[in-house]
Amino acid sequence: MRIYEELFIVRPDTTEEEVDALIEAASLTVTNGGGTVDKVEKWGVRKLAYPVQKREEGYYVLLQFTSDPVPVKEVERRFRVTDSVIKSITVRIDEKLKKLEKRRKEREKRAKRKPQPVAGPARPAVGVPAAPGAPVAPGAPVAPGAPVEPATPEVATPAAEPLEGKE
């Protein structure tokens, strides 16, 4: 048994009863083939990415089911010969779910190996001198009201002279 997703797009002028009949027919085909329908989502009328059969919109329906490959071929065949279905795609998602589960387990295993942070002695805040008059690291933020030492002047490098080009 494998897990599949069937996304099909129906003409936007199709009535709700006709869409329900299509879903019921696909579900019946899957269950007669020994599978189970896990999820049905009606997304409603949405704009298509590009015109399909001179239509700009379509009624989207997602059907997720667990089945053998034989009923999947029958569902695809029925959608191809049904005039109200303008586009459909079937995707096997169990392989992807296995990969995601494996990646999640590896992530958890790495997290367990990683040492937990140990609480050490309290350190003073960054940029605040430990004692009055103690030097502060250059570029470190200084506490408000603390004396600021003047910065050392940077040595300017002379700009490179333009080369005289040959014409």
Coordinates of N, CA, C and O in Angstrom, one line a residue:
M1 N 0.8 -1.2 0.0 CA 0.0 0.0 0.0 C 0.9 1.2 0.0 O 1.9 1.3 0.7
R2 N 0.5 2.2 -0.8 CA 1.2 3.5 -0.9 C 0.3 4.6 -0.7 O -0.9 4.5 -0.9
I3 N 0.9 5.8 -0.4 CA 0.1 7.0 -0.1 C 0.2 7.9 -1.3 O 1.3 8.2 -1.8
Y4 N -1.0 8.3 -1.8 CA -1.0 9.2 -3.0 C -1.8 10.5 -2.7 O -2.7 10.5 -1.8
E5 N -1.5 11.5 -3.5 CA -2.3 12.7 -3.5 C -2.8 12.9 -4.9 O -2.0 12.9 -5.8
E6 N -4.0 13.2 -5.1 CA -4.6 13.4 -6.4 C -5.2 14.9 -6.3 O -6.1 15.1 -5.5
L7 N -4.6 15.7 -7.1 CA -5.1 17.1 -7.2 C -5.8 17.3 -8.5 O -5.1 17.0 -9.6
F8 N -7.0 17.6 -8.5 CA -7.7 17.8 -9.8 C -8.4 19.2 -9.8 O -8.8 19.7 -8.8
I9 N -8.5 19.7 -11.0 CA -9.1 21.0 -11.2 C -10.3 20.8 -12.1 O -10.3 20.3 -13.2
V10 N -11.4 21.3 -11.6 CA -12.7 21.2 -12.3 C -13.1 22.6 -12.9 O -12.7 23.6 -12.3
R11 N -13.9 22.6 -14.0 CA -14.3 23.8 -14.5 C -15.0 24.7 -13.4 O -15.7 24.1 -12.6
P12 N -14.8 26.0 -13.4 CA -15.3 26.8 -12.3 C -16.9 26.9 -12.4 O -17.5 27.2 -11.4
D13 N -17.5 26.7 -13.5 CA -19.0 26.7 -13.6 C -19.6 25.4 -13.2 O -20.9 25.4 -13.2
T14 N -18.9 24.5 -12.7 CA -19.4 23.2 -12.3 C -20.1 23.4 -10.9 O -19.6 24.1 -10.1
T15 N -21.3 22.8 -10.8 CA -22.0 23.0 -9.5 C -21.4 22.1 -8.4 O -20.6 21.2 -8.6
E16 N -21.7 22.5 -7.2 CA -21.2 21.8 -6.0 C -21.6 20.3 -6.0 O -20.8 19.5 -5.6
E17 N -22.8 20.0 -6.4 CA -23.2 18.6 -6.5 C -22.4 17.8 -7.5 O -22.1 16.6 -7.2
E18 N -22.1 18.4 -8.6 CA -21.2 17.7 -9.6 C -19.8 17.4 -9.1 O -19.2 16.4 -9.3
V19 N -19.3 18.4 -8.3 CA -17.9 18.2 -7.7 C -18.0 17.1 -6.7 O -17.1 16.3 -6.6
D20 N -19.0 17.1 -5.9 CA -19.2 16.1 -4.9 C -19.3 14.7 -5.5 O -18.8 13.7 -5.0
A21 N -20.0 14.6 -6.7 CA -20.2 13.4 -7.4 C -18.8 12.9 -7.9 O -18.5 11.7 -7.9
L22 N -18.0 13.8 -8.4 CA -16.6 13.4 -8.9 C -15.8 12.9 -7.7 O -15.1 11.9 -7.8
I23 N -15.9 13.6 -6.6 CA -15.1 13.1 -5.4 C -15.6 11.7 -4.9 O -14.8 10.8 -4.6
E24 N -16.9 11.6 -4.9 CA -17.5 10.3 -4.5 C -17.1 9.2 -5.5 O -16.8 8.0 -5.1
A25 N -17.1 9.4 -6.8 CA -16.7 8.4 -7.8 C -15.2 8.0 -7.6 O -14.9 6.8 -7.7
A26 N -14.4 9.0 -7.4 CA -12.9 8.7 -7.2 C -12.8 7.9 -5.9 O -12.0 7.0 -5.8
S27 N -13.5 8.3 -4.8 CA -13.4 7.6 -3.5 C -13.8 6.2 -3.7 O -13.2 5.3 -3.1
L28 N -14.9 6.0 -4.4 CA -15.5 4.6 -4.6 C -14.5 3.8 -5.4 O -14.3 2.6 -5.1
T29 N -13.9 4.3 -6.4 CA -12.9 3.6 -7.2 C -11.7 3.2 -6.3 O -11.3 2.0 -6.4
V30 N -11.3 4.0 -5.4 CA -10.2 3.7 -4.5 C -10.6 2.6 -3.5 O -9.9 1.6 -3.3
T31 N -11.7 2.8 -2.9 CA -12.2 1.8 -1.9 C -12.5 0.5 -2.5 O -12.3 -0.6 -1.9
N32 N -13.1 0.4 -3.7 CA -13.3 -0.8 -4.4 C -12.0 -1.6 -4.8 O -12.0 -2.8 -4.9
G33 N -10.9 -0.8 -4.9 CA -9.6 -1.4 -5.2 C -8.9 -1.8 -4.0 O -7.7 -2.2 -4.1
G34 N -9.5 -1.7 -2.8 CA -8.9 -2.1 -1.6 C -8.1 -1.0 -0.8 O -7.4 -1.3 0.1
G35 N -8.3 0.2 -1.2 CA -7.6 1.4 -0.6 C -8.6 2.1 0.4 O -9.7 1.8 0.5
T36 N -8.0 3.1 1.0 CA -8.8 4.0 1.9 C -8.5 5.5 1.5 O -7.4 5.8 1.2
V37 N -9.6 6.3 1.6 CA -9.5 7.7 1.4 C -9.2 8.3 2.7 O -9.9 8.2 3.7
D38 N -8.0 9.0 2.8 CA -7.6 9.6 4.1 C -8.0 11.0 4.3 O -8.4 11.4 5.4
K39 N -8.1 11.8 3.2 CA -8.4 13.2 3.3 C -9.0 13.8 2.0 O -8.5 13.4 0.9
V40 N -10.0 14.6 2.1 CA -10.6 15.3 1.0 C -10.6 16.8 1.3 O -11.2 17.2 2.4
E41 N -10.0 17.6 0.5 CA -10.0 19.1 0.7 C -10.5 19.8 -0.5 O -10.0 19.6 -1.6
K42 N -11.6 20.6 -0.3 CA -12.1 21.4 -1.4 C -11.5 22.8 -1.2 O -11.8 23.4 -0.3
W43 N -10.7 23.2 -2.2 CA -10.0 24.5 -2.1 C -10.8 25.6 -2.7 O -10.6 26.8 -2.5
G44 N -11.8 25.2 -3.5 CA -12.7 26.2 -4.1 C -12.1 26.8 -5.4 O -11.2 26.3 -5.9
V45 N -12.8 27.8 -5.9 CA -12.4 28.4 -7.2 C -11.2 29.3 -7.0 O -11.2 30.2 -6.1
R46 N -10.1 29.1 -7.7 CA -8.9 29.8 -7.7 C -8.4 30.2 -9.1 O -8.8 29.5 -10.0
K47 N -7.6 31.2 -9.2 CA -7.0 31.6 -10.4 C -5.9 30.6 -10.9 O -5.1 30.2 -10.1
L48 N -6.0 30.2 -12.1 CA -5.0 29.3 -12.7 C -3.7 30.0 -13.0 O -3.7 31.2 -13.2
A49 N -2.6 29.3 -12.9 CA -1.3 30.0 -13.3 C -1.2 30.4 -14.7 O -0.5 31.3 -15.1
Y50 N -1.9 29.6 -15.6 CA -1.9 29.9 -17.0 C -3.2 29.4 -17.5 O -3.9 28.5 -16.9
P51 N -3.7 29.9 -18.6 CA -5.0 29.5 -19.2 C -5.0 28.0 -19.6 O -4.0 27.5 -20.2
V52 N -6.0 27.3 -19.1 CA -6.2 25.9 -19.5 C -7.5 25.8 -20.2 O -8.6 26.1 -19.6
Q53 N -7.6 25.3 -21.4 CA -8.8 25.2 -22.2 C -9.6 26.5 -22.2 O -10.8 26.6 -22.0
K54 N -8.8 27.6 -22.4 CA -9.3 29.0 -22.4 C -10.0 29.4 -21.2 O -10.9 30.3 -21.2
R55 N -9.6 28.9 -20.1 CA -10.2 29.2 -18.7 C -9.1 29.8 -17.9 O -8.0 29.4 -17.9
E56 N -9.5 30.8 -17.1 CA -8.5 31.5 -16.2 C -8.7 31.0 -14.8 O -7.8 31.3 -14.0
E57 N -9.8 30.4 -14.4 CA -10.0 29.9 -13.1 C -10.4 28.5 -13.1 O -10.9 27.9 -14.1
G58 N -10.4 27.8 -11.9 CA -10.8 26.4 -11.8 C -11.1 26.1 -10.3 O -10.6 26.8 -9.4
Y59 N -11.9 25.1 -10.1 CA -12.3 24.6 -8.8 C -11.3 23.5 -8.4 O -11.2 22.5 -9.0
Y60 N -10.5 23.8 -7.4 CA -9.4 22.8 -7.0 C -9.9 21.9 -5.9 O -10.6 22.3 -5.0
V61 N -9.6 20.6 -6.1 CA -9.9 19.6 -5.1 C -8.7 18.7 -4.9 O -8.0 18.2 -5.8
L62 N -8.4 18.4 -3.6 CA -7.2 17.6 -3.2 C -7.8 16.3 -2.5 O -8.6 16.4 -1.6
L63 N -7.3 15.2 -3.0 CA -7.8 13.9 -2.5 C -6.5 13.1 -2.1 O -5.7 12.9 -2.9
Q64 N -6.4 12.8 -0.8 CA -5.3 12.0 -0.3 C -5.8 10.6 0.0 O -6.8 10.5 0.8
F65 N -5.1 9.5 -0.5 CA -5.6 8.2 -0.2 C -4.4 7.2 -0.2 O -3.3 7.5 -0.6
T66 N -4.7 6.1 0.5 CA -3.8 5.0 0.6 C -4.3 3.8 -0.3 O -5.4 3.4 -0.1
S67 N -3.5 3.3 -1.2 CA -4.0 2.3 -2.1 C -2.8 1.6 -2.8 O -1.6 2.0 -2.7
D68 N -3.2 0.6 -3.6 CA -2.2 -0.1 -4.5 C -2.2 0.8 -5.8 O -3.1 1.6 -6.0
P69 N -1.3 0.5 -6.7 CA -1.2 1.3 -7.9 C -2.3 1.1 -8.9 O -2.6 2.0 -9.7
V70 N -3.0 0.0 -8.9 CA -4.1 -0.3 -9.8 C -5.2 0.7 -9.8 O -5.6 1.2 -10.8
P71 N -5.8 0.9 -8.6 CA -6.9 1.9 -8.5 C -6.5 3.3 -9.0 O -7.3 4.1 -9.5
V72 N -5.2 3.6 -8.8 CA -4.7 5.0 -9.1 C -4.8 5.1 -10.6 O -5.3 6.2 -11.1
K73 N -4.5 4.1 -11.4 CA -4.6 4.2 -12.8 C -6.0 4.4 -13.3 O -6.3 5.1 -14.2
E74 N -6.9 3.7 -12.6 CA -8.3 3.8 -12.9 C -8.9 5.2 -12.6 O -9.6 5.8 -13.4
V75 N -8.5 5.8 -11.5 CA -8.9 7.2 -11.1 C -8.4 8.2 -12.2 O -9.1 9.0 -12.7
E76 N -7.1 8.0 -12.6 CA -6.5 8.9 -13.6 C -7.2 8.8 -14.9 O -7.5 9.8 -15.6
R77 N -7.6 7.5 -15.3 CA -8.3 7.3 -16.6 C -9.6 8.0 -16.5 O -10.0 8.6 -17.5
R78 N -10.4 7.8 -15.4 CA -11.7 8.5 -15.3 C -11.6 10.0 -15.4 O -12.5 10.6 -16.0
F79 N -10.6 10.6 -14.8 CA -10.5 12.0 -14.8 C -10.1 12.5 -16.2 O -10.5 13.6 -16.6
R80 N -9.4 11.7 -17.0 CA -9.0 12.1 -18.4 C -10.2 12.1 -19.3 O -10.3 12.9 -20.2
V81 N -11.2 11.2 -19.0 CA -12.4 11.1 -19.9 C -13.5 12.0 -19.4 O -14.5 12.1 -20.2
T82 N -13.4 12.5 -18.2 CA -14.5 13.4 -17.7 C -14.3 14.8 -18.3 O -13.2 15.4 -18.1
D83 N -15.3 15.4 -18.9 CA -15.2 16.7 -19.5 C -15.1 17.8 -18.5 O -14.4 18.8 -18.8
S84 N -15.7 17.7 -17.3 CA -15.6 18.8 -16.3 C -14.2 18.9 -15.6 O -13.9 19.9 -15.1
V85 N -13.4 17.8 -15.7 CA -12.1 17.9 -15.1 C -11.1 18.5 -16.2 O -10.9 17.9 -17.3
I86 N -10.5 19.6 -15.9 CA -9.6 20.3 -16.9 C -8.2 19.9 -16.7 O -7.4 20.0 -17.6
K87 N -7.8 19.5 -15.5 CA -6.4 19.2 -15.2 C -6.4 18.3 -14.0 O -7.2 18.5 -13.0
S88 N -5.5 17.3 -13.9 CA -5.3 16.5 -12.7 C -3.9 16.0 -12.7 O -3.2 15.9 -13.7
I89 N -3.4 15.7 -11.4 CA -2.1 15.2 -11.2 C -2.1 14.3 -10.0 O -2.8 14.6 -9.0
T90 N -1.4 13.2 -10.1 CA -1.3 12.2 -9.0 C 0.1 12.1 -8.6 O 1.0 12.0 -9.4
V91 N 0.4 12.2 -7.3 CA 1.7 12.2 -6.8 C 1.8 11.2 -5.7 O 0.9 11.2 -4.8
R92 N 2.8 10.3 -5.7 CA 3.0 9.4 -4.7 C 3.8 10.1 -3.6 O 5.0 10.5 -3.8
I93 N 3.3 10.2 -2.4 CA 3.9 11.0 -1.3 C 4.5 10.1 -0.2 O 5.2 10.7 0.7
D94 N 4.4 8.8 -0.2 CA 4.9 8.0 0.9 C 6.4 8.0 0.9 O 7.0 8.0 2.0
E95 N 7.1 8.1 -0.3 CA 8.5 8.2 -0.3 C 9.0 9.5 0.3 O 10.0 9.5 1.1
K96 N 8.3 10.5 0.0 CA 8.7 11.8 0.6 C 8.5 11.9 2.1 O 9.3 12.4 2.9
L97 N 7.4 11.2 2.6 CA 7.1 11.2 4.0 C 8.2 10.4 4.7 O 8.6 10.7 5.8
K98 N 8.6 9.3 4.1 CA 9.7 8.5 4.6 C 11.0 9.3 4.8 O 11.7 9.2 5.8
K99 N 11.3 10.0 3.7 CA 12.5 10.9 3.8 C 12.4 11.9 4.9 O 13.4 12.2 5.6
L100 N 11.3 12.6 5.0 CA 11.1 13.6 6.0 C 11.2 13.0 7.4 O 11.8 13.5 8.3
E101 N 10.6 11.8 7.6 CA 10.7 11.1 8.9 C 12.2 10.7 9.2 O 12.6 10.9 10.4
K102 N 12.9 10.2 8.2 CA 14.3 9.9 8.4 C 15.1 11.1 8.8 O 15.9 11.1 9.7
R103 N 14.9 12.2 8.1 CA 15.6 13.4 8.4 C 15.3 13.9 9.8 O 16.2 14.4 10.5
R104 N 14.0 13.8 10.2 CA 13.6 14.3 11.6 C 14.3 13.4 12.6 O 14.8 13.9 13.6
K105 N 14.4 12.1 12.4 CA 15.1 11.2 13.4 C 16.6 11.5 13.5 O 17.1 11.5 14.6
E106 N 17.2 11.8 12.3 CA 18.6 12.1 12.4 C 18.9 13.4 13.1 O 19.8 13.6 13.9
R107 N 18.0 14.4 12.9 CA 18.1 15.7 13.6 C 18.0 15.5 15.1 O 18.7 16.1 15.9
E108 N 17.0 14.6 15.6 CA 16.8 14.4 17.0 C 18.0 13.7 17.6 O 18.5 13.9 18.7
K109 N 18.6 12.7 16.8 CA 19.8 12.0 17.2 C 21.0 13.0 17.4 O 21.7 12.9 18.4
R110 N 21.2 13.9 16.5 CA 22.2 14.9 16.6 C 22.0 15.8 17.8 O 22.9 16.2 18.5
A111 N 20.7 16.1 18.1 CA 20.4 17.0 19.2 C 20.7 16.3 20.5 O 21.2 16.9 21.5
K112 N 20.5 15.0 20.6 CA 20.8 14.3 21.8 C 22.3 14.2 22.1 O 22.8 14.2 23.2
R113 N 23.1 14.1 21.0 CA 24.6 14.0 21.1 C 25.2 15.3 21.5 O 26.3 15.3 22.2
K114 N 24.6 16.4 21.2 CA 25.1 17.7 21.5 C 25.1 17.9 23.0 O 24.1 17.7 23.6
P115 N 26.2 18.4 23.6 CA 26.3 18.6 25.0 C 25.4 19.8 25.4 O 25.3 20.8 24.7
Q116 N 24.8 19.6 26.5 CA 23.9 20.6 27.1 C 24.8 21.7 27.7 O 25.8 21.5 28.3
P117 N 24.4 23.0 27.5 CA 25.2 24.1 28.1 C 25.2 24.0 29.6 O 24.2 23.7 30.3
V118 N 26.4 24.2 30.2 CA 26.6 24.2 31.6 C 26.7 25.6 32.2 O 27.3 26.4 31.6
A119 N 25.9 25.8 33.3 CA 26.0 27.2 33.9 C 27.3 27.4 34.6 O 27.7 26.6 35.4
G120 N 28.0 28.4 34.2 CA 29.3 28.7 34.8 C 29.2 29.9 35.7 O 28.1 30.4 36.1
P121 N 30.4 30.4 36.1 CA 30.4 31.6 37.0 C 29.8 32.8 36.3 O 30.0 32.9 35.1
A122 N 29.2 33.7 37.0 CA 28.6 34.9 36.4 C 29.7 35.8 35.9 O 30.8 36.0 36.5
R123 N 29.5 36.3 34.7 CA 30.5 37.2 34.0 C 29.9 38.6 34.0 O 28.7 38.7 33.9
P124 N 30.8 39.6 34.0 CA 30.2 41.0 33.9 C 29.7 41.2 32.5 O 30.0 40.5 31.5
A125 N 28.8 42.2 32.4 CA 28.2 42.5 31.1 C 29.3 43.0 30.1 O 30.3 43.5 30.5
V126 N 29.0 42.7 28.8 CA 30.0 43.1 27.8 C 30.1 44.6 27.8 O 29.1 45.3 27.7
G127 N 31.4 45.1 27.7 CA 31.6 46.5 27.6 C 31.6 47.3 28.9 O 31.9 48.5 28.9
V128 N 31.2 46.7 30.0 CA 31.2 47.3 31.3 C 32.5 46.9 32.0 O 32.8 45.7 32.2
P129 N 33.4 47.9 32.4 CA 34.7 47.5 33.0 C 34.4 46.8 34.4 O 33.4 47.2 35.1
A130 N 35.3 45.9 34.7 CA 35.1 45.2 36.0 C 35.4 46.1 37.2 O 34.8 46.0 38.2
A131 N 36.3 47.0 37.0 CA 36.7 47.9 38.1 C 36.8 49.3 37.4 O 37.1 49.5 36.3
P132 N 36.6 50.4 38.2 CA 36.7 51.7 37.7 C 38.1 51.9 37.1 O 39.1 51.6 37.7
G133 N 38.2 52.5 35.9 CA 39.5 52.8 35.3 C 40.1 51.6 34.5 O 41.1 51.7 33.9
A134 N 39.4 50.4 34.5 CA 39.9 49.3 33.8 C 39.7 49.5 32.3 O 38.7 50.1 31.9
P135 N 40.6 49.0 31.5 CA 40.4 49.3 30.0 C 39.3 48.5 29.4 O 38.9 47.4 29.9
V136 N 38.7 49.0 28.4 CA 37.5 48.4 27.7 C 38.0 48.0 26.3 O 38.8 48.7 25.7
A137 N 37.6 46.8 25.9 CA 38.1 46.3 24.6 C 37.6 47.2 23.5 O 36.5 47.8 23.6
P138 N 38.5 47.5 22.5 CA 38.1 48.4 21.4 C 36.9 47.9 20.6 O 36.8 46.7 20.4
G139 N 35.9 48.8 20.4 CA 34.7 48.4 19.6 C 33.6 47.8 20.4 O 32.6 47.5 20.0
A140 N 33.9 47.6 21.7 CA 32.9 47.0 22.6 C 31.9 48.1 23.0 O 32.3 49.3 23.2
P141 N 30.6 47.8 23.2 CA 29.7 48.8 23.7 C 30.0 49.2 25.1 O 30.5 48.4 25.9
V142 N 29.8 50.5 25.4 CA 30.2 51.0 26.7 C 28.9 51.4 27.4 O 27.9 51.8 26.8
A143 N 28.9 51.2 28.7 CA 27.7 51.5 29.5 C 27.4 53.0 29.5 O 28.4 53.8 29.4
P144 N 26.2 53.4 29.6 CA 25.9 54.8 29.6 C 26.5 55.5 30.8 O 26.5 55.0 31.9
G145 N 27.1 56.6 30.6 CA 27.7 57.4 31.7 C 29.1 57.0 31.9 O 29.8 57.6 32.7
A146 N 29.7 56.0 31.3 CA 31.1 55.6 31.5 C 32.0 56.5 30.6 O 31.6 56.9 29.6
P147 N 33.2 56.8 31.2 CA 34.1 57.6 30.4 C 34.5 56.9 29.1 O 34.8 55.7 29.1
V148 N 34.6 57.7 28.1 CA 35.0 57.2 26.8 C 36.4 57.7 26.5 O 36.6 58.9 26.5
E149 N 37.3 56.7 26.1 CA 38.7 57.1 25.8 C 38.7 57.6 24.3 O 38.0 57.0 23.5
P150 N 39.5 58.6 24.0 CA 39.5 59.0 22.6 C 40.2 57.9 21.7 O 41.1 57.2 22.1
A151 N 39.6 57.8 20.6 CA 40.1 56.8 19.6 C 41.4 57.3 19.1 O 41.7 58.4 18.9
T152 N 42.3 56.3 18.8 CA 43.6 56.6 18.2 C 43.4 57.0 16.7 O 42.6 56.4 16.0
P153 N 44.1 58.0 16.3 CA 43.9 58.4 14.9 C 44.4 57.3 13.9 O 45.4 56.8 14.1
E154 N 43.6 57.1 12.9 CA 44.0 56.1 11.9 C 45.0 56.7 10.9 O 44.8 57.9 10.6
V155 N 45.9 56.0 10.5 CA 46.9 56.5 9.5 C 46.3 56.4 8.1 O 45.9 55.3 7.7
A156 N 46.2 57.5 7.5 CA 45.6 57.5 6.1 C 46.6 57.0 5.1 O 47.8 57.4 5.2
T157 N 46.2 56.2 4.2 CA 47.1 55.7 3.2 C 46.9 56.6 2.0 O 45.8 57.0 1.6
P158 N 48.1 56.9 1.3 CA 47.9 57.8 0.2 C 47.2 57.1 -1.0 O 47.4 55.9 -1.2
A159 N 46.4 57.8 -1.7 CA 45.6 57.3 -2.8 C 46.6 57.0 -3.9 O 47.6 57.7 -4.1
A160 N 46.3 55.9 -4.6 CA 47.2 55.6 -5.7 C 47.0 56.6 -6.8 O 45.9 57.1 -7.1
E161 N 48.1 57.0 -7.4 CA 48.1 58.0 -8.5 C 47.5 57.3 -9.7 O 47.9 56.2 -10.0
P162 N 46.7 58.1 -10.5 CA 46.2 57.5 -11.7 C 47.3 57.2 -12.7 O 48.3 58.0 -12.8
L163 N 47.2 56.1 -13.3 CA 48.1 55.8 -14.4 C 47.8 56.6 -15.6 O 46.7 56.8 -16.0
E164 N 48.9 57.0 -16.2 CA 48.8 57.7 -17.5 C 48.6 56.7 -18.6 O 49.5 55.9 -18.8
G165 N 47.4 56.7 -19.1 CA 47.1 55.7 -20.1 C 47.6 56.1 -21.5 O 47.8 57.3 -21.8
K166 N 47.9 55.1 -22.3 CA 48.4 55.3 -23.6 C 47.1 55.3 -24.5 O 46.2 54.5 -24.3
E167 N 47.1 56.2 -25.4 CA 45.9 56.3 -26.2 C 46.1 55.7 -27.6 O 47.0 55.5 -28.2

